[in-house]
Amino acid sequence: MKKFFILFLILFIVSCGNFDFVYEDEKSSLNPIYQKTNILISGADLPYVKSYAANLFGKSVNDDFNLTIRIDEKQIKRSVETNQAISNLSYELRFYYSLESISLNCVVYNQEILSTFSINPKSSGYNYGTDASLEKKYELSVSDNLNKFIANLSNIELNICA
């Protein structure tokens, strides 16, 4: 019995030797401009953009960067019924990011990220289900777009002008 326990213990310890932690690389887990950025948002006034950006970039403690985010929204009618009611509506959200270094006095990063989603309106009047769905899709698109920007930003050098 003792031999089986020792054998089990040795096999258990050996099998756990190759664990890799998700946040082992510190650079991938951090936002490189967190609490270092002044943010200016212009263009389409989308729900959740300002609050999510404030959470993602934090309150500026060191003014190292200026981030300008311009948002363009385009609605495309994909399907129109015979009575001119829209049965499928697509949204394109284009986020234009420009990150400027204050110390270098130049733009260090420019990027455009496109987010799309579609919705099937259920009535021409007020419909709580459609409105709640649209609001949730806006929220998901905004958070996904900003997270893509941060992921791309972590792969570049921020001390070199673009």
PDB file of C-alpha atoms in Angstrom:
ATOM      1  CA  MET A   1       0.000   0.000   0.000  1.00  0.00           C
ATOM      2  CA  LYS A   2       2.841   2.335   0.871  1.00  0.00           C
ATOM      3  CA  LYS A   3       4.530   1.671  -2.488  1.00  0.00           C
ATOM      4  CA  PHE A   4       1.357   2.555  -4.390  1.00  0.00           C
ATOM      5  CA  PHE A   5       0.995   5.800  -2.482  1.00  0.00           C
ATOM      6  CA  ILE A   6       4.621   6.792  -3.147  1.00  0.00           C
ATOM      7  CA  LEU A   7       4.260   5.837  -6.825  1.00  0.00           C
ATOM      8  CA  PHE A   8       1.039   7.863  -7.082  1.00  0.00           C
ATOM      9  CA  LEU A   9       2.679  10.864  -5.389  1.00  0.00           C
ATOM     10  CA  ILE A  10       5.694  10.747  -7.733  1.00  0.00           C
ATOM     11  CA  LEU A  11       3.471  10.460 -10.831  1.00  0.00           C
ATOM     12  CA  PHE A  12       1.294  13.320  -9.611  1.00  0.00           C
ATOM     13  CA  ILE A  13       4.261  15.636  -9.048  1.00  0.00           C
ATOM     14  CA  VAL A  14       5.847  14.750 -12.404  1.00  0.00           C
ATOM     15  CA  SER A  15       2.581  15.238 -14.313  1.00  0.00           C
ATOM     16  CA  CYS A  16       2.118  18.744 -12.891  1.00  0.00           C
ATOM     17  CA  GLY A  17       5.533  19.927 -14.060  1.00  0.00           C
ATOM     18  CA  ASN A  18       4.440  21.579 -17.310  1.00  0.00           C
ATOM     19  CA  PHE A  19       1.759  23.987 -16.130  1.00  0.00           C
ATOM     20  CA  ASP A  20       1.844  27.337 -17.924  1.00  0.00           C
ATOM     21  CA  PHE A  21       0.128  30.259 -16.307  1.00  0.00           C
ATOM     22  CA  VAL A  22      -2.033  32.521 -18.454  1.00  0.00           C
ATOM     23  CA  TYR A  23      -0.514  35.746 -17.134  1.00  0.00           C
ATOM     24  CA  GLU A  24       3.076  34.531 -17.022  1.00  0.00           C
ATOM     25  CA  ASP A  25       4.094  37.215 -19.526  1.00  0.00           C
ATOM     26  CA  GLU A  26       3.461  40.512 -17.725  1.00  0.00           C
ATOM     27  CA  LYS A  27       3.416  42.533 -20.947  1.00  0.00           C
ATOM     28  CA  SER A  28       0.368  40.665 -22.265  1.00  0.00           C
ATOM     29  CA  SER A  29      -1.620  41.197 -19.081  1.00  0.00           C
ATOM     30  CA  LEU A  30      -1.106  44.942 -18.778  1.00  0.00           C
ATOM     31  CA  ASN A  31      -2.431  47.943 -20.608  1.00  0.00           C
ATOM     32  CA  PRO A  32       0.741  49.906 -21.513  1.00  0.00           C
ATOM     33  CA  ILE A  33      -1.058  53.274 -21.397  1.00  0.00           C
ATOM     34  CA  TYR A  34      -3.148  52.681 -18.259  1.00  0.00           C
ATOM     35  CA  GLN A  35      -3.321  55.863 -16.122  1.00  0.00           C
ATOM     36  CA  LYS A  36      -0.950  57.630 -18.545  1.00  0.00           C
ATOM     37  CA  THR A  37      -3.447  58.882 -21.109  1.00  0.00           C
ATOM     38  CA  ASN A  38      -5.749  61.815 -21.727  1.00  0.00           C
ATOM     39  CA  ILE A  39      -8.692  60.671 -23.839  1.00  0.00           C
ATOM     40  CA  LEU A  40     -10.714  62.697 -26.356  1.00  0.00           C
ATOM     41  CA  ILE A  41     -13.716  60.931 -27.913  1.00  0.00           C
ATOM     42  CA  SER A  42     -15.501  62.478 -30.899  1.00  0.00           C
ATOM     43  CA  GLY A  43     -17.930  61.437 -33.602  1.00  0.00           C
ATOM     44  CA  ALA A  44     -20.948  59.241 -32.986  1.00  0.00           C
ATOM     45  CA  ASP A  45     -22.236  59.372 -29.421  1.00  0.00           C
ATOM     46  CA  LEU A  46     -22.460  55.659 -28.663  1.00  0.00           C
ATOM     47  CA  PRO A  47     -23.654  54.199 -25.399  1.00  0.00           C
ATOM     48  CA  TYR A  48     -20.936  52.819 -23.106  1.00  0.00           C
ATOM     49  CA  VAL A  49     -17.944  54.316 -24.976  1.00  0.00           C
ATOM     50  CA  LYS A  50     -17.008  56.898 -22.376  1.00  0.00           C
ATOM     51  CA  SER A  51     -17.614  54.676 -19.361  1.00  0.00           C
ATOM     52  CA  TYR A  52     -15.815  51.672 -20.844  1.00  0.00           C
ATOM     53  CA  ALA A  53     -12.881  53.824 -22.009  1.00  0.00           C
ATOM     54  CA  ALA A  54     -12.612  55.339 -18.531  1.00  0.00           C
ATOM     55  CA  ASN A  55     -12.461  51.854 -17.000  1.00  0.00           C
ATOM     56  CA  LEU A  56      -9.994  50.549 -19.590  1.00  0.00           C
ATOM     57  CA  PHE A  57      -7.548  53.482 -19.537  1.00  0.00           C
ATOM     58  CA  GLY A  58      -8.056  54.664 -15.957  1.00  0.00           C
ATOM     59  CA  LYS A  59      -7.781  58.205 -14.662  1.00  0.00           C
ATOM     60  CA  SER A  60      -4.694  59.949 -15.998  1.00  0.00           C
ATOM     61  CA  VAL A  61      -2.042  60.251 -13.283  1.00  0.00           C
ATOM     62  CA  ASN A  62       0.941  60.844 -15.594  1.00  0.00           C
ATOM     63  CA  ASP A  63       0.141  62.739 -18.768  1.00  0.00           C
ATOM     64  CA  ASP A  64       2.392  60.776 -21.133  1.00  0.00           C
ATOM     65  CA  PHE A  65      -0.043  60.289 -24.029  1.00  0.00           C
ATOM     66  CA  ASN A  66      -3.035  61.888 -25.739  1.00  0.00           C
ATOM     67  CA  LEU A  67      -5.461  59.399 -27.257  1.00  0.00           C
ATOM     68  CA  THR A  68      -7.996  60.640 -29.786  1.00  0.00           C
ATOM     69  CA  ILE A  69     -10.820  58.281 -30.674  1.00  0.00           C
ATOM     70  CA  ARG A  70     -13.118  59.260 -33.544  1.00  0.00           C
ATOM     71  CA  ILE A  71     -16.153  57.065 -34.119  1.00  0.00           C
ATOM     72  CA  ASP A  72     -18.100  56.907 -37.361  1.00  0.00           C
ATOM     73  CA  GLU A  73     -21.376  54.985 -37.453  1.00  0.00           C
ATOM     74  CA  LYS A  74     -23.094  53.795 -40.610  1.00  0.00           C
ATOM     75  CA  GLN A  75     -26.472  52.043 -40.798  1.00  0.00           C
ATOM     76  CA  ILE A  76     -27.101  49.877 -43.856  1.00  0.00           C
ATOM     77  CA  LYS A  77     -30.561  48.604 -44.766  1.00  0.00           C
ATOM     78  CA  ARG A  78     -29.929  45.025 -45.857  1.00  0.00           C
ATOM     79  CA  SER A  79     -33.511  43.946 -46.416  1.00  0.00           C
ATOM     80  CA  VAL A  80     -36.623  46.050 -46.989  1.00  0.00           C
ATOM     81  CA  GLU A  81     -40.136  44.588 -47.119  1.00  0.00           C
ATOM     82  CA  THR A  82     -42.766  45.512 -49.724  1.00  0.00           C
ATOM     83  CA  ASN A  83     -44.391  47.903 -47.248  1.00  0.00           C
ATOM     84  CA  GLN A  84     -40.978  49.654 -46.820  1.00  0.00           C
ATOM     85  CA  ALA A  85     -40.438  48.212 -43.327  1.00  0.00           C
ATOM     86  CA  ILE A  86     -36.816  47.276 -42.597  1.00  0.00           C
ATOM     87  CA  SER A  87     -36.378  43.592 -41.791  1.00  0.00           C
ATOM     88  CA  ASN A  88     -32.563  43.530 -41.515  1.00  0.00           C
ATOM     89  CA  LEU A  89     -30.364  46.444 -40.495  1.00  0.00           C
ATOM     90  CA  SER A  90     -26.546  46.323 -40.331  1.00  0.00           C
ATOM     91  CA  TYR A  91     -24.334  48.687 -38.364  1.00  0.00           C
ATOM     92  CA  GLU A  92     -20.721  49.552 -39.115  1.00  0.00           C
ATOM     93  CA  LEU A  93     -18.741  51.217 -36.349  1.00  0.00           C
ATOM     94  CA  ARG A  94     -15.361  52.578 -37.426  1.00  0.00           C
ATOM     95  CA  PHE A  95     -13.044  53.578 -34.606  1.00  0.00           C
ATOM     96  CA  TYR A  96     -10.085  55.753 -35.607  1.00  0.00           C
ATOM     97  CA  TYR A  97      -7.389  55.750 -32.917  1.00  0.00           C
ATOM     98  CA  SER A  98      -4.524  58.245 -32.800  1.00  0.00           C
ATOM     99  CA  LEU A  99      -2.044  57.967 -29.925  1.00  0.00           C
ATOM    100  CA  GLU A 100       0.297  60.919 -29.456  1.00  0.00           C
ATOM    101  CA  SER A 101       3.293  60.966 -27.153  1.00  0.00           C
ATOM    102  CA  ILE A 102       3.479  64.210 -25.192  1.00  0.00           C
ATOM    103  CA  SER A 103       7.208  63.897 -24.449  1.00  0.00           C
ATOM    104  CA  LEU A 104       8.143  63.111 -28.080  1.00  0.00           C
ATOM    105  CA  ASN A 105       5.510  65.524 -29.449  1.00  0.00           C
ATOM    106  CA  CYS A 106       4.542  63.140 -32.245  1.00  0.00           C
ATOM    107  CA  VAL A 107       2.016  60.460 -33.135  1.00  0.00           C
ATOM    108  CA  VAL A 108       3.303  57.053 -32.090  1.00  0.00           C
ATOM    109  CA  TYR A 109       0.365  54.955 -33.289  1.00  0.00           C
ATOM    110  CA  ASN A 110      -2.564  55.277 -35.724  1.00  0.00           C
ATOM    111  CA  GLN A 111      -5.133  52.588 -36.268  1.00  0.00           C
ATOM    112  CA  GLU A 112      -8.618  52.035 -37.656  1.00  0.00           C
ATOM    113  CA  ILE A 113     -10.698  49.157 -36.304  1.00  0.00           C
ATOM    114  CA  LEU A 114     -14.046  48.183 -37.804  1.00  0.00           C
ATOM    115  CA  SER A 115     -16.832  46.551 -35.801  1.00  0.00           C
ATOM    116  CA  THR A 116     -20.036  45.317 -37.404  1.00  0.00           C
ATOM    117  CA  PHE A 117     -23.292  43.810 -36.208  1.00  0.00           C
ATOM    118  CA  SER A 118     -26.801  43.416 -37.539  1.00  0.00           C
ATOM    119  CA  ILE A 119     -30.252  43.447 -36.050  1.00  0.00           C
ATOM    120  CA  ASN A 120     -33.716  42.363 -37.183  1.00  0.00           C
ATOM    121  CA  PRO A 121     -36.238  44.993 -36.006  1.00  0.00           C
ATOM    122  CA  LYS A 122     -39.536  43.408 -34.980  1.00  0.00           C
ATOM    123  CA  SER A 123     -41.805  46.436 -35.346  1.00  0.00           C
ATOM    124  CA  SER A 124     -41.701  50.018 -36.540  1.00  0.00           C
ATOM    125  CA  GLY A 125     -42.806  51.285 -33.137  1.00  0.00           C
ATOM    126  CA  TYR A 126     -41.289  50.818 -29.696  1.00  0.00           C
ATOM    127  CA  ASN A 127     -40.179  47.249 -29.069  1.00  0.00           C
ATOM    128  CA  TYR A 128     -38.385  46.535 -25.798  1.00  0.00           C
ATOM    129  CA  GLY A 129     -36.768  43.303 -27.066  1.00  0.00           C
ATOM    130  CA  THR A 130     -35.285  44.932 -30.156  1.00  0.00           C
ATOM    131  CA  ASP A 131     -34.114  47.995 -28.227  1.00  0.00           C
ATOM    132  CA  ALA A 132     -32.490  45.894 -25.487  1.00  0.00           C
ATOM    133  CA  SER A 133     -30.821  43.695 -28.107  1.00  0.00           C
ATOM    134  CA  LEU A 134     -29.505  46.736 -29.987  1.00  0.00           C
ATOM    135  CA  GLU A 135     -28.155  48.242 -26.778  1.00  0.00           C
ATOM    136  CA  LYS A 136     -26.376  44.990 -25.882  1.00  0.00           C
ATOM    137  CA  LYS A 137     -24.860  44.711 -29.372  1.00  0.00           C
ATOM    138  CA  TYR A 138     -23.556  48.267 -29.113  1.00  0.00           C
ATOM    139  CA  GLU A 139     -22.006  47.428 -25.747  1.00  0.00           C
ATOM    140  CA  LEU A 140     -20.344  44.264 -27.069  1.00  0.00           C
ATOM    141  CA  SER A 141     -19.032  46.012 -30.193  1.00  0.00           C
ATOM    142  CA  VAL A 142     -17.570  48.912 -28.221  1.00  0.00           C
ATOM    143  CA  SER A 143     -15.858  46.683 -25.643  1.00  0.00           C
ATOM    144  CA  ASP A 144     -14.532  44.328 -28.323  1.00  0.00           C
ATOM    145  CA  ASN A 145     -13.175  47.220 -30.401  1.00  0.00           C
ATOM    146  CA  LEU A 146     -11.401  48.879 -27.465  1.00  0.00           C
ATOM    147  CA  ASN A 147      -9.956  45.534 -26.330  1.00  0.00           C
ATOM    148  CA  LYS A 148      -8.601  44.895 -29.841  1.00  0.00           C
ATOM    149  CA  PHE A 149      -6.911  48.305 -29.732  1.00  0.00           C
ATOM    150  CA  ILE A 150      -5.240  47.517 -26.401  1.00  0.00           C
ATOM    151  CA  ALA A 151      -4.156  44.079 -27.658  1.00  0.00           C
ATOM    152  CA  ASN A 152      -2.578  45.650 -30.765  1.00  0.00           C
ATOM    153  CA  LEU A 153      -1.024  48.407 -28.687  1.00  0.00           C
ATOM    154  CA  SER A 154       0.781  45.961 -26.422  1.00  0.00           C
ATOM    155  CA  ASN A 155       2.769  44.681 -29.431  1.00  0.00           C
ATOM    156  CA  ILE A 156       4.349  47.994 -30.453  1.00  0.00           C
ATOM    157  CA  GLU A 157       7.087  50.259 -29.116  1.00  0.00           C
ATOM    158  CA  LEU A 158       5.575  53.441 -27.691  1.00  0.00           C
ATOM    159  CA  ASN A 159       8.838  55.411 -27.590  1.00  0.00           C
ATOM    160  CA  ILE A 160       9.224  55.688 -31.376  1.00  0.00           C
ATOM    161  CA  CYS A 161       7.322  58.071 -33.652  1.00  0.00           C
ATOM    162  CA  ALA A 162       5.195  56.438 -36.331  1.00  0.00           C
TER     163      ALA A 162
END
